[in-house]
mmCIF file of C-alpha atoms and ligand atoms in Angstrom:
data_model
loop_
_atom_site.group_PDB
_atom_site.id
_atom_site.type_symbol
_atom_site.label_atom_id
_atom_site.label_comp_id
_atom_site.label_asym_id
_atom_site.label_seq_id
_atom_site.Cartn_x
_atom_site.Cartn_y
_atom_site.Cartn_z
ATOM 1 C CA MET A 1 14.741 -17.089 9.161
ATOM 2 C CA VAL A 2 13.275 -19.688 6.809
ATOM 3 C CA ALA A 3 10.000 -21.159 8.001
ATOM 4 C CA GLN A 4 7.739 -23.846 6.642
ATOM 5 C CA VAL A 5 4.953 -22.386 4.478
ATOM 6 C CA SER A 6 2.135 -24.689 3.441
ATOM 7 C CA GLY A 7 -1.543 -25.036 2.600
ATOM 8 C CA LEU A 8 -3.688 -21.980 1.956
ATOM 9 C CA GLU A 9 -0.880 -19.628 3.017
ATOM 10 C CA GLN A 10 1.412 -20.997 0.327
ATOM 11 C CA ILE A 11 -1.289 -20.929 -2.384
ATOM 12 C CA ALA A 12 -2.156 -17.313 -1.548
ATOM 13 C CA LEU A 13 1.509 -16.236 -1.536
ATOM 14 C CA GLY A 14 2.067 -18.074 -4.847
ATOM 15 C CA ILE A 15 -0.880 -16.286 -6.482
ATOM 16 C CA GLY A 16 0.354 -13.003 -4.993
ATOM 17 C CA THR A 17 3.850 -13.531 -6.455
ATOM 18 C CA LEU A 18 2.459 -14.341 -9.910
ATOM 19 C CA GLY A 19 -0.033 -11.480 -9.878
ATOM 20 C CA MET A 20 2.600 -8.924 -8.865
ATOM 21 C CA ALA A 21 5.040 -10.274 -11.462
ATOM 22 C CA ILE A 22 2.425 -10.116 -14.242
ATOM 23 C CA GLY A 23 1.562 -6.554 -13.206
ATOM 24 C CA THR A 24 5.234 -5.556 -13.248
ATOM 25 C CA VAL A 25 5.816 -6.976 -16.739
ATOM 26 C CA ALA A 26 2.610 -5.325 -18.009
ATOM 27 C CA PHE A 27 3.582 -1.926 -16.556
ATOM 28 C CA ILE A 28 7.071 -2.161 -18.104
ATOM 29 C CA ALA A 29 5.426 -2.933 -21.474
ATOM 30 C CA MET A 30 2.941 -0.071 -21.092
ATOM 31 C CA GLY A 31 5.751 2.372 -20.251
ATOM 32 C CA ARG A 32 7.902 1.479 -23.241
ATOM 33 C CA GLY A 33 8.214 4.328 -25.701
ATOM 34 C CA GLU A 34 7.073 6.907 -23.158
ATOM 35 C CA SER A 35 9.548 9.723 -23.706
ATOM 36 C CA ASP A 36 7.940 12.589 -21.800
ATOM 37 C CA GLU A 37 9.941 12.997 -18.600
ATOM 38 C CA HIS A 38 6.999 13.945 -16.388
ATOM 39 C CA ARG A 39 4.760 11.123 -17.616
ATOM 40 C CA ARG A 40 7.598 8.606 -17.303
ATOM 41 C CA ARG A 41 7.578 9.168 -13.552
ATOM 42 C CA PHE A 42 4.140 7.509 -13.277
ATOM 43 C CA TYR A 43 5.419 4.420 -15.090
ATOM 44 C CA VAL A 44 8.656 4.227 -13.103
ATOM 45 C CA VAL A 45 6.964 4.670 -9.706
ATOM 46 C CA THR A 46 4.154 2.182 -10.477
ATOM 47 C CA THR A 47 6.526 -0.453 -11.868
ATOM 48 C CA LEU A 48 8.700 -0.059 -8.773
ATOM 49 C CA ILE A 49 5.662 -0.681 -6.543
ATOM 50 C CA THR A 50 4.744 -4.038 -8.094
ATOM 51 C CA GLY A 51 8.429 -4.942 -8.576
ATOM 52 C CA ILE A 52 9.130 -4.563 -4.859
ATOM 53 C CA ALA A 53 5.966 -6.512 -4.025
ATOM 54 C CA THR A 54 6.966 -9.333 -6.386
ATOM 55 C CA VAL A 55 10.223 -9.772 -4.453
ATOM 56 C CA ALA A 56 8.468 -9.534 -1.058
ATOM 57 C CA TYR A 57 5.824 -12.100 -2.073
ATOM 58 C CA LEU A 58 8.399 -14.468 -3.554
ATOM 59 C CA LEU A 59 10.450 -14.318 -0.346
ATOM 60 C CA MET A 60 7.372 -15.008 1.815
ATOM 61 C CA PHE A 61 6.408 -17.867 -0.523
ATOM 62 C CA LEU A 62 9.890 -19.309 0.056
ATOM 63 C CA GLY A 63 9.454 -18.985 3.822
ATOM 64 C CA ILE A 64 11.715 -15.950 4.234
ATOM 65 C CA GLY A 65 10.445 -12.969 6.216
ATOM 66 C CA ILE A 66 8.461 -14.930 8.776
ATOM 67 C CA THR A 67 9.167 -14.912 12.476
ATOM 68 C CA GLU A 68 7.717 -16.434 15.598
ATOM 69 C CA VAL A 69 6.689 -14.063 18.357
ATOM 70 C CA ARG A 70 6.039 -15.215 21.895
ATOM 71 C CA VAL A 71 2.995 -13.387 23.232
ATOM 72 C CA PRO A 72 2.422 -13.508 27.000
ATOM 73 C CA GLY A 73 -0.737 -15.433 27.771
ATOM 74 C CA GLU A 74 -1.384 -16.304 24.103
ATOM 75 C CA GLY A 75 1.453 -18.598 23.056
ATOM 76 C CA VAL A 76 3.489 -18.241 19.873
ATOM 77 C CA LEU A 77 2.350 -16.182 16.851
ATOM 78 C CA ARG A 78 3.599 -16.693 13.332
ATOM 79 C CA ILE A 79 4.224 -13.212 11.881
ATOM 80 C CA TYR A 80 4.996 -12.319 8.280
ATOM 81 C CA TRP A 81 7.238 -9.315 8.992
ATOM 82 C CA MET A 82 8.160 -9.056 5.285
ATOM 83 C CA ARG A 83 4.701 -7.557 4.709
ATOM 84 C CA TYR A 84 5.642 -4.477 6.672
ATOM 85 C CA ALA A 85 8.955 -4.101 4.789
ATOM 86 C CA ASP A 86 6.939 -4.233 1.543
ATOM 87 C CA TRP A 87 4.308 -1.747 2.777
ATOM 88 C CA LEU A 88 6.966 0.595 4.209
ATOM 89 C CA LEU A 89 8.428 1.012 0.731
ATOM 90 C CA THR A 90 5.360 0.660 -1.491
ATOM 91 C CA THR A 91 2.606 2.592 0.316
ATOM 92 C CA PRO A 92 4.601 5.879 0.154
ATOM 93 C CA LEU A 93 5.159 5.221 -3.570
ATOM 94 C CA LEU A 94 1.395 4.736 -4.106
ATOM 95 C CA LEU A 95 0.837 8.078 -2.406
ATOM 96 C CA VAL A 96 3.528 9.681 -4.578
ATOM 97 C CA ASP A 97 1.674 8.418 -7.684
ATOM 98 C CA LEU A 98 -1.541 10.020 -6.455
ATOM 99 C CA ALA A 99 0.264 13.227 -5.452
ATOM 100 C CA LEU A 100 1.903 13.494 -8.893
ATOM 101 C CA LEU A 101 -1.555 13.189 -10.432
ATOM 102 C CA ALA A 102 -2.882 15.967 -8.211
ATOM 103 C CA GLY A 103 0.155 18.097 -9.077
ATOM 104 C CA THR A 104 0.678 18.694 -5.394
ATOM 105 C CA ASP A 105 3.434 20.610 -3.591
ATOM 106 C CA ARG A 106 6.365 19.003 -1.790
ATOM 107 C CA GLY A 107 5.037 19.902 1.657
ATOM 108 C CA THR A 108 1.868 17.875 1.162
ATOM 109 C CA ILE A 109 3.878 14.906 -0.180
ATOM 110 C CA TYR A 110 6.153 14.974 2.901
ATOM 111 C CA ARG A 111 3.109 15.190 5.178
ATOM 112 C CA LEU A 112 1.436 12.201 3.480
ATOM 113 C CA VAL A 113 4.586 10.084 3.450
ATOM 114 C CA GLY A 114 5.389 10.970 7.073
ATOM 115 C CA LEU A 115 1.924 9.901 8.256
ATOM 116 C CA ASP A 116 2.105 6.750 6.148
ATOM 117 C CA VAL A 117 5.528 5.719 7.498
ATOM 118 C CA GLY A 118 4.284 6.381 11.054
ATOM 119 C CA MET A 119 1.264 4.155 10.386
ATOM 120 C CA ILE A 120 3.306 1.235 9.018
ATOM 121 C CA VAL A 121 6.125 1.428 11.591
ATOM 122 C CA VAL A 122 3.713 1.444 14.550
ATOM 123 C CA GLY A 123 1.658 -1.341 12.888
ATOM 124 C CA ALA A 124 4.822 -3.417 12.419
ATOM 125 C CA ALA A 125 5.771 -2.853 16.054
ATOM 126 C CA ALA A 126 2.292 -4.024 17.106
ATOM 127 C CA ALA A 127 2.789 -7.226 15.100
ATOM 128 C CA VAL A 128 6.349 -8.212 16.012
ATOM 129 C CA ALA A 129 6.665 -6.987 19.614
ATOM 130 C CA PRO A 130 6.488 -9.757 22.247
ATOM 131 C CA VAL A 131 3.678 -7.948 24.053
ATOM 132 C CA GLY A 132 0.193 -8.983 25.103
ATOM 133 C CA GLN A 133 -3.164 -8.191 23.530
ATOM 134 C CA THR A 134 -3.744 -4.879 25.317
ATOM 135 C CA VAL A 135 -0.499 -3.328 24.072
ATOM 136 C CA ARG A 136 -1.094 -4.753 20.587
ATOM 137 C CA LEU A 137 -4.536 -3.148 20.443
ATOM 138 C CA ALA A 138 -3.174 0.148 21.797
ATOM 139 C CA LEU A 139 -0.489 0.220 19.074
ATOM 140 C CA TRP A 140 -3.139 -0.668 16.477
ATOM 141 C CA ALA A 141 -5.123 2.361 17.662
ATOM 142 C CA VAL A 142 -2.069 4.645 17.419
ATOM 143 C CA SER A 143 -1.332 3.381 13.906
ATOM 144 C CA SER A 144 -4.994 3.939 13.005
ATOM 145 C CA LEU A 145 -4.733 7.565 14.174
ATOM 146 C CA PHE A 146 -1.907 8.073 11.662
ATOM 147 C CA PHE A 147 -4.154 6.447 9.057
ATOM 148 C CA VAL A 148 -7.114 8.725 9.811
ATOM 149 C CA ALA A 149 -4.828 11.781 9.579
ATOM 150 C CA LEU A 150 -3.537 10.469 6.243
ATOM 151 C CA LEU A 151 -7.089 10.053 4.926
ATOM 152 C CA TYR A 152 -7.837 13.596 6.075
ATOM 153 C CA VAL A 153 -4.935 14.996 4.024
ATOM 154 C CA LEU A 154 -6.052 12.914 1.013
ATOM 155 C CA ALA A 155 -9.638 14.105 1.245
ATOM 156 C CA ASN A 156 -8.756 17.743 1.904
ATOM 157 C CA GLN A 157 -5.408 19.257 0.783
ATOM 158 C CA LEU A 158 -4.739 16.728 -1.969
ATOM 159 C CA SER A 159 -8.279 16.826 -3.340
ATOM 160 C CA ALA A 160 -8.288 20.634 -3.309
ATOM 161 C CA GLN A 161 -5.072 20.669 -5.306
ATOM 162 C CA ALA A 162 -6.358 18.050 -7.781
ATOM 163 C CA ALA A 163 -9.383 20.255 -8.437
ATOM 164 C CA TRP A 164 -7.012 22.618 -10.308
ATOM 165 C CA GLN A 165 -6.312 19.899 -12.875
ATOM 166 C CA SER A 166 -8.329 19.385 -16.078
ATOM 167 C CA GLY A 167 -11.684 17.580 -15.797
ATOM 168 C CA GLU A 168 -10.364 14.186 -16.890
ATOM 169 C CA VAL A 169 -7.337 14.325 -14.604
ATOM 170 C CA ALA A 170 -9.483 15.419 -11.659
ATOM 171 C CA ALA A 171 -11.913 12.534 -12.384
ATOM 172 C CA LEU A 172 -9.093 9.962 -12.525
ATOM 173 C CA PHE A 173 -7.717 11.420 -9.281
ATOM 174 C CA SER A 174 -11.128 11.006 -7.591
ATOM 175 C CA THR A 175 -11.439 7.383 -8.747
ATOM 176 C CA LEU A 176 -7.971 6.459 -7.478
ATOM 177 C CA ARG A 177 -8.358 8.404 -4.227
ATOM 178 C CA ASN A 178 -11.658 6.632 -3.524
ATOM 179 C CA LEU A 179 -10.080 3.284 -4.370
ATOM 180 C CA ILE A 180 -7.328 4.007 -1.836
ATOM 181 C CA ILE A 181 -9.799 5.100 0.844
ATOM 182 C CA VAL A 182 -11.899 1.924 0.474
ATOM 183 C CA LEU A 183 -9.114 -0.641 -0.010
ATOM 184 C CA TRP A 184 -6.688 0.740 2.561
ATOM 185 C CA THR A 185 -9.436 0.867 5.206
ATOM 186 C CA ALA A 186 -9.808 -2.905 4.893
ATOM 187 C CA TYR A 187 -6.200 -3.521 6.083
ATOM 188 C CA PRO A 188 -6.594 -2.445 9.737
ATOM 189 C CA ILE A 189 -9.896 -4.364 9.866
ATOM 190 C CA VAL A 190 -8.345 -7.616 8.599
ATOM 191 C CA TRP A 191 -5.394 -7.081 10.962
ATOM 192 C CA LEU A 192 -7.684 -6.469 13.933
ATOM 193 C CA PHE A 193 -9.755 -9.607 13.397
ATOM 194 C CA GLY A 194 -6.765 -11.660 12.238
ATOM 195 C CA THR A 195 -3.904 -13.318 14.044
ATOM 196 C CA GLU A 196 -1.615 -10.314 14.815
ATOM 197 C CA SER A 197 -4.027 -8.778 17.308
ATOM 198 C CA THR A 198 -4.476 -12.234 18.904
ATOM 199 C CA ILE A 199 -8.248 -11.778 18.476
ATOM 200 C CA GLY A 200 -7.899 -14.477 15.840
ATOM 201 C CA LEU A 201 -11.405 -14.550 14.331
ATOM 202 C CA ILE A 202 -9.718 -14.852 10.933
ATOM 203 C CA PRO A 203 -7.207 -17.751 10.753
ATOM 204 C CA LEU A 204 -3.750 -17.122 9.225
ATOM 205 C CA GLY A 205 -4.458 -18.869 5.887
ATOM 206 C CA VAL A 206 -7.598 -16.775 5.303
ATOM 207 C CA GLU A 207 -5.818 -13.630 6.476
ATOM 208 C CA THR A 208 -2.934 -14.267 4.044
ATOM 209 C CA THR A 209 -5.511 -14.703 1.248
ATOM 210 C CA LEU A 210 -7.362 -11.500 2.146
ATOM 211 C CA PHE A 211 -4.133 -9.459 2.275
ATOM 212 C CA MET A 212 -3.107 -10.967 -1.086
ATOM 213 C CA ILE A 213 -6.398 -9.885 -2.717
ATOM 214 C CA LEU A 214 -6.125 -6.410 -1.171
ATOM 215 C CA ASP A 215 -2.454 -6.058 -2.178
ATOM 216 C CA LEU A 216 -3.187 -7.049 -5.795
ATOM 217 C CA ALA A 217 -6.123 -4.622 -6.013
ATOM 218 C CA ALA A 218 -4.231 -1.777 -4.280
ATOM 219 C CA LYS A 219 -1.110 -2.169 -6.426
ATOM 220 C CA VAL A 220 -1.897 -3.899 -9.741
ATOM 221 C CA GLY A 221 -5.526 -2.701 -9.983
ATOM 222 C CA PHE A 222 -4.510 0.840 -9.010
ATOM 223 C CA GLY A 223 -1.601 0.767 -11.485
ATOM 224 C CA PHE A 224 -3.760 -0.373 -14.394
ATOM 225 C CA LEU A 225 -6.340 2.346 -13.785
ATOM 226 C CA LEU A 226 -3.580 4.958 -13.627
ATOM 227 C CA LEU A 227 -1.360 3.876 -16.510
ATOM 228 C CA ARG A 228 -4.006 2.833 -19.045
ATOM 229 C CA SER A 229 -5.093 6.495 -19.193
ATOM 230 C CA ARG A 230 -2.151 7.664 -21.296
ATOM 231 C CA HIS A 231 -3.992 10.641 -22.768
ATOM 232 C CA VAL A 232 -5.166 11.688 -19.307
ATOM 233 C CA LEU A 233 -1.604 11.511 -17.934
ATOM 234 C CA ALA A 234 -0.572 13.781 -20.813
ATOM 235 C CA GLU A 235 -2.905 16.433 -19.412
ATOM 236 C CA VAL A 236 -1.452 16.447 -15.884
ATOM 237 C CA SER A 237 -0.113 19.845 -15.006
ATOM 238 C CA PRO A 238 2.808 19.492 -12.543
ATOM 239 C CA SER A 239 2.316 23.034 -11.343
ATOM 240 C CA ALA A 240 -1.426 22.935 -10.755
ATOM 241 C CA SER A 241 -0.763 23.163 -7.044
ATOM 242 C CA ALA A 242 1.196 26.406 -7.250
ATOM 243 C CA ALA A 243 -1.990 28.320 -6.611
ATOM 244 C CA THR A 244 -2.784 26.356 -3.442
ATOM 245 C CA ALA A 245 0.678 25.503 -2.126
ATOM 246 C CA ASP A 246 1.025 26.270 1.547
HETATM 247 C C1 RET I 1 -2.005 -1.948 9.898
HETATM 248 C C2 RET I 1 -2.247 -2.378 11.354
HETATM 249 C C3 RET I 1 -2.310 -1.285 12.306
HETATM 250 C C4 RET I 1 -3.385 -0.285 11.955
HETATM 251 C C5 RET I 1 -3.346 0.113 10.506
HETATM 252 C C6 RET I 1 -2.743 -0.665 9.538
HETATM 253 C C7 RET I 1 -2.829 -0.161 8.152
HETATM 254 C C8 RET I 1 -2.255 -0.678 7.065
HETATM 255 C C9 RET I 1 -2.446 -0.218 5.719
HETATM 256 C C10 RET I 1 -1.764 -0.894 4.756
HETATM 257 C C11 RET I 1 -1.840 -0.676 3.376
HETATM 258 C C12 RET I 1 -1.191 -1.483 2.554
HETATM 259 C C13 RET I 1 -1.223 -1.426 1.126
HETATM 260 C C14 RET I 1 -0.516 -2.349 0.447
HETATM 261 C C15 RET I 1 -0.492 -2.430 -0.962
HETATM 262 O O1 RET I 1 -0.130 -3.382 -1.519
HETATM 263 C C16 RET I 1 -0.504 -1.777 9.692
HETATM 264 C C17 RET I 1 -2.507 -3.125 9.079
HETATM 265 C C18 RET I 1 -4.052 1.407 10.168
HETATM 266 C C19 RET I 1 -3.371 0.893 5.401
HETATM 267 C C20 RET I 1 -2.007 -0.424 0.416
#
């Protein structure tokens, strides 16, 4: 469905498209000449993240990926469902990047990705379902439970496994993990006070701008911090988790 996009929404989506595209080109350039198979995975995964987001942002900018949802008692909401398609693909990849850095085991990766997918799917349902505010808030709470469980795994299992890495790798892991904890926590807050919940303290143009800033920081900012540390990536031990695998 192609919808009219204008004003602040369009400016924010335009900046988002450009920012993601610049990040993608930069990450491709940074990854050129990287021959080590293990290190290449960081470049491939990170480039994929911003590449997918570039397409999602361009489509939203063009008015594709927007739907109108009739909410009982509230009227009609304009919902950017493309966001959730983007997040469904890219948030697991961000977690894979962090897990590769920690040198974690497969079980922990599956646990993280499972919780993440649960969080996004329930969040998407809360946004697009033609249900009233109470059900929307209940689904937001369920999605937030997945999120809290995800943060728990990040702060516990994953951090314990990263502690087996060299000092510089463990320090980069801590920086990126903290960045994720802070930035990702802002999403449910913006959502709650934005239009999807129907609380509507934050109008759609401002909400689109806030998500754009968060998305650029969580993808391009995160990617730069990770990939600029070439010598640190060279120190990552893929098997560091063997001692703690459960
Ligand atoms: C929703 C609403 C329901 C409650 C929760 C949410 C969490 C979303 C998150 C999104 C992260 C997106 C990222 C994008 C990067 O570009 C779905 C907003 C908990 C954490 C990191």
